[in-house]
């Protein structure tokens, strides 16, 4: 009896382990990075449905509650998911919302490819300050940005959950090593298709092309995946006629009809890309699989 009482008193006097914060993310790539940092502590949730379009999505009531109850929301930012900005403004988030697009050290580029700046440079760049709406939000397609984000994710998680700070940092360090190795391997594998002109479904691949030396002759849709106008299609058709385009790529969420029309009469193979990982299983492995799948698709179509 005394032994049982002593054990009960000891347990009552011991501090309880803190629960992992309730963490929500926007897209598969971000969810994957956050999941890697949280391994062994907790599991993040994700708002975007499997197969959903990151640029255009409608939250269900259960997802709205998930957002409202989040201790932390990690998302790229309203430039990628304006629907999520509207939800954050209308519903609110219990805790902090962290826009990874503005993480310290992140490399930013404009859609026209004229600037390649770190976030700090962009904040201090007078010429770029008024052109914020032209920023390309697909930062995760440069693995160097994923490495930057891992540090920022670990930092924000540690602020919200100091008890697990060392675990978050250790996980981030391990994940950065994996992505650095992936980046080196990707550069080596893509060497045979560098400077071979390709056409893509929408303007999402600038970061990937900049990092690995790919040549994108044009995109059918703008960066927000909006339907293209006739003038844009005519301009792109002229580029196709002039350039030695070796391959064209559609996407999981975009109809292939425009590709067929643009390349009618051209003997150009058509592949498929998934820049956000919507066709992949959500989880820690998604980011590595996403990059590897892009590489494989490029090698098959553009060689």
PDB file of N, CA and C in Angstrom, residues 159-252:
ATOM      1  N   UNK A 159       9.676  27.693 -30.713  1.00  0.00           N
ATOM      2  CA  UNK A 159       9.051  28.809 -29.992  1.00  0.00           C
ATOM      3  C   UNK A 159       7.706  28.397 -29.400  1.00  0.00           C
ATOM      4  N   UNK A 160       6.946  27.628 -30.177  1.00  0.00           N
ATOM      5  CA  UNK A 160       5.625  27.211 -29.712  1.00  0.00           C
ATOM      6  C   UNK A 160       5.693  26.041 -28.740  1.00  0.00           C
ATOM      7  N   UNK A 161       6.759  25.251 -28.823  1.00  0.00           N
ATOM      8  CA  UNK A 161       6.880  24.017 -28.039  1.00  0.00           C
ATOM      9  C   UNK A 161       8.330  23.854 -27.580  1.00  0.00           C
ATOM     10  N   UNK A 162       8.785  24.679 -26.623  1.00  0.00           N
ATOM     11  CA  UNK A 162      10.196  24.654 -26.212  1.00  0.00           C
ATOM     12  C   UNK A 162      10.662  23.300 -25.688  1.00  0.00           C
ATOM     13  N   UNK A 163       9.745  22.517 -25.143  1.00  0.00           N
ATOM     14  CA  UNK A 163      10.138  21.237 -24.558  1.00  0.00           C
ATOM     15  C   UNK A 163      10.729  20.282 -25.596  1.00  0.00           C
ATOM     16  N   UNK A 164      10.306  20.436 -26.852  1.00  0.00           N
ATOM     17  CA  UNK A 164      10.791  19.553 -27.912  1.00  0.00           C
ATOM     18  C   UNK A 164      11.739  20.272 -28.868  1.00  0.00           C
ATOM     19  N   UNK A 165      12.291  21.392 -28.440  1.00  0.00           N
ATOM     20  CA  UNK A 165      13.128  22.199 -29.332  1.00  0.00           C
ATOM     21  C   UNK A 165      14.318  21.421 -29.874  1.00  0.00           C
ATOM     22  N   UNK A 166      14.974  20.649 -29.017  1.00  0.00           N
ATOM     23  CA  UNK A 166      16.161  19.914 -29.468  1.00  0.00           C
ATOM     24  C   UNK A 166      15.794  18.847 -30.495  1.00  0.00           C
ATOM     25  N   UNK A 167      14.620  18.233 -30.337  1.00  0.00           N
ATOM     26  CA  UNK A 167      14.167  17.224 -31.303  1.00  0.00           C
ATOM     27  C   UNK A 167      13.873  17.867 -32.656  1.00  0.00           C
ATOM     28  N   UNK A 168      13.212  19.018 -32.616  1.00  0.00           N
ATOM     29  CA  UNK A 168      12.921  19.721 -33.872  1.00  0.00           C
ATOM     30  C   UNK A 168      14.217  20.086 -34.598  1.00  0.00           C
ATOM     31  N   UNK A 169      15.187  20.589 -33.861  1.00  0.00           N
ATOM     32  CA  UNK A 169      16.440  21.005 -34.494  1.00  0.00           C
ATOM     33  C   UNK A 169      17.202  19.813 -35.053  1.00  0.00           C
ATOM     34  N   UNK A 170      17.225  18.717 -34.301  1.00  0.00           N
ATOM     35  CA  UNK A 170      17.913  17.517 -34.787  1.00  0.00           C
ATOM     36  C   UNK A 170      17.245  16.979 -36.050  1.00  0.00           C
ATOM     37  N   UNK A 171      15.918  16.986 -36.061  1.00  0.00           N
ATOM     38  CA  UNK A 171      15.194  16.525 -37.248  1.00  0.00           C
ATOM     39  C   UNK A 171      15.459  17.423 -38.448  1.00  0.00           C
ATOM     40  N   UNK A 172      15.478  18.735 -38.212  1.00  0.00           N
ATOM     41  CA  UNK A 172      15.735  19.673 -39.307  1.00  0.00           C
ATOM     42  C   UNK A 172      17.137  19.482 -39.866  1.00  0.00           C
ATOM     43  N   UNK A 173      18.104  19.277 -38.991  1.00  0.00           N
ATOM     44  CA  UNK A 173      19.487  19.063 -39.441  1.00  0.00           C
ATOM     45  C   UNK A 173      19.588  17.813 -40.307  1.00  0.00           C
ATOM     46  N   UNK A 174      18.942  16.738 -39.880  1.00  0.00           N
ATOM     47  CA  UNK A 174      18.960  15.497 -40.664  1.00  0.00           C
ATOM     48  C   UNK A 174      18.266  15.687 -42.007  1.00  0.00           C
ATOM     49  N   UNK A 175      17.134  16.386 -42.001  1.00  0.00           N
ATOM     50  CA  UNK A 175      16.392  16.612 -43.243  1.00  0.00           C
ATOM     51  C   UNK A 175      17.183  17.489 -44.206  1.00  0.00           C
ATOM     52  N   UNK A 176      17.889  18.474 -43.678  1.00  0.00           N
ATOM     53  CA  UNK A 176      18.713  19.330 -44.549  1.00  0.00           C
ATOM     54  C   UNK A 176      19.807  18.523 -45.231  1.00  0.00           C
ATOM     55  N   UNK A 177      20.381  17.586 -44.514  1.00  0.00           N
ATOM     56  CA  UNK A 177      21.399  16.725 -45.114  1.00  0.00           C
ATOM     57  C   UNK A 177      20.836  15.890 -46.247  1.00  0.00           C
ATOM     58  N   UNK A 178      19.623  15.373 -46.046  1.00  0.00           N
ATOM     59  CA  UNK A 178      18.991  14.571 -47.102  1.00  0.00           C
ATOM     60  C   UNK A 178      18.699  15.411 -48.335  1.00  0.00           C
ATOM     61  N   UNK A 179      18.216  16.624 -48.128  1.00  0.00           N
ATOM     62  CA  UNK A 179      17.863  17.469 -49.270  1.00  0.00           C
ATOM     63  C   UNK A 179      19.109  17.981 -49.978  1.00  0.00           C
ATOM     64  N   UNK A 180      20.173  18.258 -49.238  1.00  0.00           N
ATOM     65  CA  UNK A 180      21.430  18.657 -49.884  1.00  0.00           C
ATOM     66  C   UNK A 180      21.946  17.540 -50.790  1.00  0.00           C
ATOM     67  N   UNK A 181      21.853  16.306 -50.316  1.00  0.00           N
ATOM     68  CA  UNK A 181      22.271  15.167 -51.143  1.00  0.00           C
ATOM     69  C   UNK A 181      21.362  15.016 -52.354  1.00  0.00           C
ATOM     70  N   UNK A 182      20.057  15.220 -52.153  1.00  0.00           N
ATOM     71  CA  UNK A 182      19.102  15.155 -53.254  1.00  0.00           C
ATOM     72  C   UNK A 182      19.401  16.219 -54.302  1.00  0.00           C
ATOM     73  N   UNK A 183      19.764  17.412 -53.848  1.00  0.00           N
ATOM     74  CA  UNK A 183      20.068  18.504 -54.769  1.00  0.00           C
ATOM     75  C   UNK A 183      21.291  18.175 -55.621  1.00  0.00           C
ATOM     76  N   UNK A 184      22.325  17.629 -55.005  1.00  0.00           N
ATOM     77  CA  UNK A 184      23.532  17.253 -55.753  1.00  0.00           C
ATOM     78  C   UNK A 184      23.225  16.149 -56.758  1.00  0.00           C
ATOM     79  N   UNK A 185      22.437  15.183 -56.341  1.00  0.00           N
ATOM     80  CA  UNK A 185      22.068  14.083 -57.238  1.00  0.00           C
ATOM     81  C   UNK A 185      21.219  14.595 -58.400  1.00  0.00           C
ATOM     82  N   UNK A 186      20.300  15.514 -58.106  1.00  0.00           N
ATOM     83  CA  UNK A 186      19.430  16.063 -59.146  1.00  0.00           C
ATOM     84  C   UNK A 186      20.230  16.825 -60.187  1.00  0.00           C
ATOM     85  N   UNK A 187      21.185  17.619 -59.728  1.00  0.00           N
ATOM     86  CA  UNK A 187      22.032  18.370 -60.667  1.00  0.00           C
ATOM     87  C   UNK A 187      22.777  17.422 -61.598  1.00  0.00           C
ATOM     88  N   UNK A 188      23.291  16.356 -61.047  1.00  0.00           N
ATOM     89  CA  UNK A 188      24.031  15.383 -61.857  1.00  0.00           C
ATOM     90  C   UNK A 188      23.114  14.672 -62.851  1.00  0.00           C
ATOM     91  N   UNK A 189      21.938  14.279 -62.407  1.00  0.00           N
ATOM     92  CA  UNK A 189      21.032  13.535 -63.276  1.00  0.00           C
ATOM     93  C   UNK A 189      20.478  14.395 -64.407  1.00  0.00           C
ATOM     94  N   UNK A 190      20.286  15.694 -64.150  1.00  0.00           N
ATOM     95  CA  UNK A 190      19.695  16.564 -65.165  1.00  0.00           C
ATOM     96  C   UNK A 190      20.715  17.134 -66.144  1.00  0.00           C
ATOM     97  N   UNK A 191      21.981  16.862 -65.934  1.00  0.00           N
ATOM     98  CA  UNK A 191      23.017  17.400 -66.828  1.00  0.00           C
ATOM     99  C   UNK A 191      22.738  17.106 -68.302  1.00  0.00           C
ATOM    100  N   UNK A 192      22.249  15.914 -68.677  1.00  0.00           N
ATOM    101  CA  UNK A 192      22.025  15.637 -70.102  1.00  0.00           C
ATOM    102  C   UNK A 192      20.936  16.486 -70.755  1.00  0.00           C
ATOM    103  N   UNK A 193      20.022  17.072 -69.968  1.00  0.00           N
ATOM    104  CA  UNK A 193      18.921  17.835 -70.569  1.00  0.00           C
ATOM    105  C   UNK A 193      19.025  19.330 -70.284  1.00  0.00           C
ATOM    106  N   UNK A 194      20.133  19.765 -69.713  1.00  0.00           N
ATOM    107  CA  UNK A 194      20.323  21.197 -69.499  1.00  0.00           C
ATOM    108  C   UNK A 194      20.337  21.919 -70.841  1.00  0.00           C
ATOM    109  N   UNK A 195      19.722  23.095 -70.870  1.00  0.00           N
ATOM    110  CA  UNK A 195      19.684  23.953 -72.059  1.00  0.00           C
ATOM    111  C   UNK A 195      18.914  23.337 -73.224  1.00  0.00           C
ATOM    112  N   UNK A 196      18.064  22.349 -72.950  1.00  0.00           N
ATOM    113  CA  UNK A 196      17.147  21.832 -73.963  1.00  0.00           C
ATOM    114  C   UNK A 196      15.784  22.456 -73.693  1.00  0.00           C
ATOM    115  N   UNK A 197      15.244  23.162 -74.672  1.00  0.00           N
ATOM    116  CA  UNK A 197      14.049  23.981 -74.466  1.00  0.00           C
ATOM    117  C   UNK A 197      12.805  23.124 -74.257  1.00  0.00           C
ATOM    118  N   UNK A 198      12.038  23.480 -73.232  1.00  0.00           N
ATOM    119  CA  UNK A 198      10.783  22.793 -72.946  1.00  0.00           C
ATOM    120  C   UNK A 198       9.677  23.824 -72.762  1.00  0.00           C
ATOM    121  N   UNK A 199       8.442  23.384 -72.934  1.00  0.00           N
ATOM    122  CA  UNK A 199       7.261  24.202 -72.657  1.00  0.00           C
ATOM    123  C   UNK A 199       6.500  23.533 -71.520  1.00  0.00           C
ATOM    124  N   UNK A 200       6.021  24.343 -70.570  1.00  0.00           N
ATOM    125  CA  UNK A 200       5.324  23.798 -69.402  1.00  0.00           C
ATOM    126  C   UNK A 200       3.895  24.320 -69.350  1.00  0.00           C
ATOM    127  N   UNK A 201       3.076  23.623 -68.581  1.00  0.00           N
ATOM    128  CA  UNK A 201       1.658  23.943 -68.512  1.00  0.00           C
ATOM    129  C   UNK A 201       1.395  25.289 -67.845  1.00  0.00           C
ATOM    130  N   UNK A 202       2.075  25.552 -66.718  1.00  0.00           N
ATOM    131  CA  UNK A 202       1.919  26.879 -66.113  1.00  0.00           C
ATOM    132  C   UNK A 202       3.233  27.325 -65.493  1.00  0.00           C
ATOM    133  N   UNK A 203       3.337  28.612 -65.268  1.00  0.00           N
ATOM    134  CA  UNK A 203       4.612  29.234 -64.916  1.00  0.00           C
ATOM    135  C   UNK A 203       4.950  28.947 -63.456  1.00  0.00           C
ATOM    136  N   UNK A 204       5.393  27.708 -63.206  1.00  0.00           N
ATOM    137  CA  UNK A 204       5.672  27.277 -61.837  1.00  0.00           C
ATOM    138  C   UNK A 204       7.095  26.792 -61.641  1.00  0.00           C
ATOM    139  N   UNK A 205       7.874  26.711 -62.706  1.00  0.00           N
ATOM    140  CA  UNK A 205       9.127  25.954 -62.645  1.00  0.00           C
ATOM    141  C   UNK A 205      10.384  26.821 -62.710  1.00  0.00           C
ATOM    142  N   UNK A 206      10.233  28.122 -62.530  1.00  0.00           N
ATOM    143  CA  UNK A 206      11.385  29.005 -62.628  1.00  0.00           C
ATOM    144  C   UNK A 206      12.466  28.716 -61.604  1.00  0.00           C
ATOM    145  N   UNK A 207      12.064  28.443 -60.357  1.00  0.00           N
ATOM    146  CA  UNK A 207      13.055  28.139 -59.318  1.00  0.00           C
ATOM    147  C   UNK A 207      13.814  26.860 -59.647  1.00  0.00           C
ATOM    148  N   UNK A 208      13.089  25.856 -60.112  1.00  0.00           N
ATOM    149  CA  UNK A 208      13.708  24.579 -60.463  1.00  0.00           C
ATOM    150  C   UNK A 208      14.658  24.765 -61.641  1.00  0.00           C
ATOM    151  N   UNK A 209      14.213  25.520 -62.643  1.00  0.00           N
ATOM    152  CA  UNK A 209      15.045  25.758 -63.824  1.00  0.00           C
ATOM    153  C   UNK A 209      16.291  26.562 -63.474  1.00  0.00           C
ATOM    154  N   UNK A 210      16.133  27.582 -62.632  1.00  0.00           N
ATOM    155  CA  UNK A 210      17.291  28.392 -62.227  1.00  0.00           C
ATOM    156  C   UNK A 210      18.320  27.546 -61.482  1.00  0.00           C
ATOM    157  N   UNK A 211      17.857  26.688 -60.603  1.00  0.00           N
ATOM    158  CA  UNK A 211      18.772  25.899 -59.775  1.00  0.00           C
ATOM    159  C   UNK A 211      19.520  24.854 -60.607  1.00  0.00           C
ATOM    160  N   UNK A 212      18.847  24.274 -61.599  1.00  0.00           N
ATOM    161  CA  UNK A 212      19.438  23.125 -62.297  1.00  0.00           C
ATOM    162  C   UNK A 212      19.740  23.378 -63.774  1.00  0.00           C
ATOM    163  N   UNK A 213      19.670  24.646 -64.195  1.00  0.00           N
ATOM    164  CA  UNK A 213      20.110  24.994 -65.540  1.00  0.00           C
ATOM    165  C   UNK A 213      19.204  24.526 -66.657  1.00  0.00           C
ATOM    166  N   UNK A 214      17.893  24.496 -66.416  1.00  0.00           N
ATOM    167  CA  UNK A 214      16.951  24.099 -67.457  1.00  0.00           C
ATOM    168  C   UNK A 214      16.491  25.314 -68.257  1.00  0.00           C
ATOM    169  N   UNK A 215      16.094  25.089 -69.485  1.00  0.00           N
ATOM    170  CA  UNK A 215      15.645  26.172 -70.356  1.00  0.00           C
ATOM    171  C   UNK A 215      14.149  26.015 -70.614  1.00  0.00           C
ATOM    172  N   UNK A 216      13.359  26.950 -70.096  1.00  0.00           N
ATOM    173  CA  UNK A 216      11.914  26.928 -70.307  1.00  0.00           C
ATOM    174  C   UNK A 216      11.579  27.940 -71.393  1.00  0.00           C
ATOM    175  N   UNK A 217      11.120  27.446 -72.538  1.00  0.00           N
ATOM    176  CA  UNK A 217      10.811  28.322 -73.669  1.00  0.00           C
ATOM    177  C   UNK A 217       9.543  29.121 -73.428  1.00  0.00           C
ATOM    178  N   UNK A 218       8.636  28.604 -72.615  1.00  0.00           N
ATOM    179  CA  UNK A 218       7.401  29.315 -72.323  1.00  0.00           C
ATOM    180  C   UNK A 218       6.460  28.457 -71.509  1.00  0.00           C
ATOM    181  N   UNK A 219       5.383  29.089 -71.025  1.00  0.00           N
ATOM    182  CA  UNK A 219       4.357  28.380 -70.260  1.00  0.00           C
ATOM    183  C   UNK A 219       2.992  28.743 -70.826  1.00  0.00           C
ATOM    184  N   UNK A 220       2.075  27.791 -70.778  1.00  0.00           N
ATOM    185  CA  UNK A 220       0.745  28.026 -71.334  1.00  0.00           C
ATOM    186  C   UNK A 220      -0.049  28.968 -70.444  1.00  0.00           C
ATOM    187  N   UNK A 221       0.006  28.731 -69.140  1.00  0.00           N
ATOM    188  CA  UNK A 221      -0.711  29.574 -68.188  1.00  0.00           C
ATOM    189  C   UNK A 221       0.274  30.389 -67.369  1.00  0.00           C
ATOM    190  N   UNK A 222      -0.247  31.480 -66.793  1.00  0.00           N
ATOM    191  CA  UNK A 222       0.570  32.281 -65.895  1.00  0.00           C
ATOM    192  C   UNK A 222       0.774  31.531 -64.583  1.00  0.00           C
ATOM    193  N   UNK A 223       1.463  32.174 -63.649  1.00  0.00           N
ATOM    194  CA  UNK A 223       1.817  31.517 -62.400  1.00  0.00           C
ATOM    195  C   UNK A 223       0.654  31.143 -61.524  1.00  0.00           C
ATOM    196  N   UNK A 224      -0.501  31.821 -61.681  1.00  0.00           N
ATOM    197  CA  UNK A 224      -1.661  31.470 -60.865  1.00  0.00           C
ATOM    198  C   UNK A 224      -2.546  30.434 -61.546  1.00  0.00           C
ATOM    199  N   UNK A 225      -2.050  29.878 -62.671  1.00  0.00           N
ATOM    200  CA  UNK A 225      -2.741  28.814 -63.414  1.00  0.00           C
ATOM    201  C   UNK A 225      -4.043  29.281 -64.050  1.00  0.00           C
ATOM    202  N   UNK A 226      -4.217  30.608 -64.214  1.00  0.00           N
ATOM    203  CA  UNK A 226      -5.415  31.119 -64.876  1.00  0.00           C
ATOM    204  C   UNK A 226      -5.389  30.759 -66.359  1.00  0.00           C
ATOM    205  N   UNK A 227      -6.574  30.651 -66.955  1.00  0.00           N
ATOM    206  CA  UNK A 227      -6.662  30.308 -68.371  1.00  0.00           C
ATOM    207  C   UNK A 227      -5.992  31.391 -69.209  1.00  0.00           C
ATOM    208  N   UNK A 228      -5.236  31.006 -70.230  1.00  0.00           N
ATOM    209  CA  UNK A 228      -4.494  31.985 -71.028  1.00  0.00           C
ATOM    210  C   UNK A 228      -5.384  32.691 -72.037  1.00  0.00           C
ATOM    211  N   UNK A 229      -4.983  33.913 -72.411  1.00  0.00           N
ATOM    212  CA  UNK A 229      -5.686  34.649 -73.447  1.00  0.00           C
ATOM    213  C   UNK A 229      -5.167  34.279 -74.827  1.00  0.00           C
ATOM    214  N   UNK A 230      -5.897  34.701 -75.848  1.00  0.00           N
ATOM    215  CA  UNK A 230      -5.529  34.367 -77.225  1.00  0.00           C
ATOM    216  C   UNK A 230      -4.176  34.956 -77.600  1.00  0.00           C
ATOM    217  N   UNK A 231      -3.912  36.197 -77.160  1.00  0.00           N
ATOM    218  CA  UNK A 231      -2.642  36.846 -77.508  1.00  0.00           C
ATOM    219  C   UNK A 231      -1.458  36.077 -76.924  1.00  0.00           C
ATOM    220  N   UNK A 232      -1.619  35.620 -75.695  1.00  0.00           N
ATOM    221  CA  UNK A 232      -0.535  34.858 -75.064  1.00  0.00           C
ATOM    222  C   UNK A 232      -0.282  33.555 -75.812  1.00  0.00           C
ATOM    223  N   UNK A 233      -1.346  32.884 -76.216  1.00  0.00           N
ATOM    224  CA  UNK A 233      -1.190  31.620 -76.932  1.00  0.00           C
ATOM    225  C   UNK A 233      -0.522  31.832 -78.289  1.00  0.00           C
ATOM    226  N   UNK A 234      -0.866  32.941 -78.959  1.00  0.00           N
ATOM    227  CA  UNK A 234      -0.226  33.244 -80.241  1.00  0.00           C
ATOM    228  C   UNK A 234       1.266  33.502 -80.054  1.00  0.00           C
ATOM    229  N   UNK A 235       1.600  34.229 -78.998  1.00  0.00           N
ATOM    230  CA  UNK A 235       3.012  34.504 -78.712  1.00  0.00           C
ATOM    231  C   UNK A 235       3.763  33.208 -78.410  1.00  0.00           C
ATOM    232  N   UNK A 236       3.126  32.334 -77.643  1.00  0.00           N
ATOM    233  CA  UNK A 236       3.760  31.060 -77.311  1.00  0.00           C
ATOM    234  C   UNK A 236       3.908  30.185 -78.555  1.00  0.00           C
ATOM    235  N   UNK A 237       2.905  30.216 -79.425  1.00  0.00           N
ATOM    236  CA  UNK A 237       2.989  29.439 -80.662  1.00  0.00           C
ATOM    237  C   UNK A 237       4.168  29.901 -81.511  1.00  0.00           C
ATOM    238  N   UNK A 238       4.392  31.206 -81.544  1.00  0.00           N
ATOM    239  CA  UNK A 238       5.533  31.735 -82.297  1.00  0.00           C
ATOM    240  C   UNK A 238       6.848  31.260 -81.694  1.00  0.00           C
ATOM    241  N   UNK A 239       6.917  31.208 -80.358  1.00  0.00           N
ATOM    242  CA  UNK A 239       8.127  30.708 -79.699  1.00  0.00           C
ATOM    243  C   UNK A 239       8.364  29.244 -80.051  1.00  0.00           C
ATOM    244  N   UNK A 240       7.293  28.493 -80.068  1.00  0.00           N
ATOM    245  CA  UNK A 240       7.420  27.071 -80.399  1.00  0.00           C
ATOM    246  C   UNK A 240       7.930  26.904 -81.825  1.00  0.00           C
ATOM    247  N   UNK A 241       7.418  27.731 -82.736  1.00  0.00           N
ATOM    248  CA  UNK A 241       7.841  27.639 -84.133  1.00  0.00           C
ATOM    249  C   UNK A 241       9.304  28.030 -84.303  1.00  0.00           C
ATOM    250  N   UNK A 242       9.765  29.007 -83.489  1.00  0.00           N
ATOM    251  CA  UNK A 242      11.141  29.495 -83.633  1.00  0.00           C
ATOM    252  C   UNK A 242      12.143  28.622 -82.892  1.00  0.00           C
ATOM    253  N   UNK A 243      11.777  28.211 -81.689  1.00  0.00           N
ATOM    254  CA  UNK A 243      12.736  27.515 -80.826  1.00  0.00           C
ATOM    255  C   UNK A 243      12.762  26.026 -81.122  1.00  0.00           C
ATOM    256  N   UNK A 244      13.835  25.415 -80.730  1.00  0.00           N
ATOM    257  CA  UNK A 244      13.951  23.962 -80.873  1.00  0.00           C
ATOM    258  C   UNK A 244      13.414  23.302 -79.602  1.00  0.00           C
ATOM    259  N   UNK A 245      12.108  23.408 -79.437  1.00  0.00           N
ATOM    260  CA  UNK A 245      11.456  22.826 -78.267  1.00  0.00           C
ATOM    261  C   UNK A 245      11.482  21.307 -78.389  1.00  0.00           C
ATOM    262  N   UNK A 246      11.979  20.653 -77.355  1.00  0.00           N
ATOM    263  CA  UNK A 246      12.131  19.194 -77.423  1.00  0.00           C
ATOM    264  C   UNK A 246      11.034  18.450 -76.680  1.00  0.00           C
ATOM    265  N   UNK A 247      10.279  19.154 -75.833  1.00  0.00           N
ATOM    266  CA  UNK A 247       9.274  18.459 -75.029  1.00  0.00           C
ATOM    267  C   UNK A 247       8.294  19.469 -74.446  1.00  0.00           C
ATOM    268  N   UNK A 248       7.077  19.020 -74.200  1.00  0.00           N
ATOM    269  CA  UNK A 248       6.065  19.837 -73.534  1.00  0.00           C
ATOM    270  C   UNK A 248       5.495  19.049 -72.368  1.00  0.00           C
ATOM    271  N   UNK A 249       5.076  19.782 -71.336  1.00  0.00           N
ATOM    272  CA  UNK A 249       4.589  19.120 -70.123  1.00  0.00           C
ATOM    273  C   UNK A 249       3.237  19.670 -69.703  1.00  0.00           C
ATOM    274  N   UNK A 250       2.303  18.758 -69.487  1.00  0.00           N
ATOM    275  CA  UNK A 250       1.057  19.101 -68.842  1.00  0.00           C
ATOM    276  C   UNK A 250       1.177  18.876 -67.346  1.00  0.00           C
ATOM    277  N   UNK A 251       0.032  18.998 -66.644  1.00  0.00           N
ATOM    278  CA  UNK A 251       0.015  18.786 -65.199  1.00  0.00           C
ATOM    279  C   UNK A 251      -1.220  18.004 -64.805  1.00  0.00           C
ATOM    280  N   UNK A 252      -1.180  17.482 -63.601  1.00  0.00           N
ATOM    281  CA  UNK A 252      -2.262  16.641 -63.095  1.00  0.00           C
ATOM    282  C   UNK A 252      -3.593  17.377 -63.126  1.00  0.00           C
TER     283      UNK A 252
END
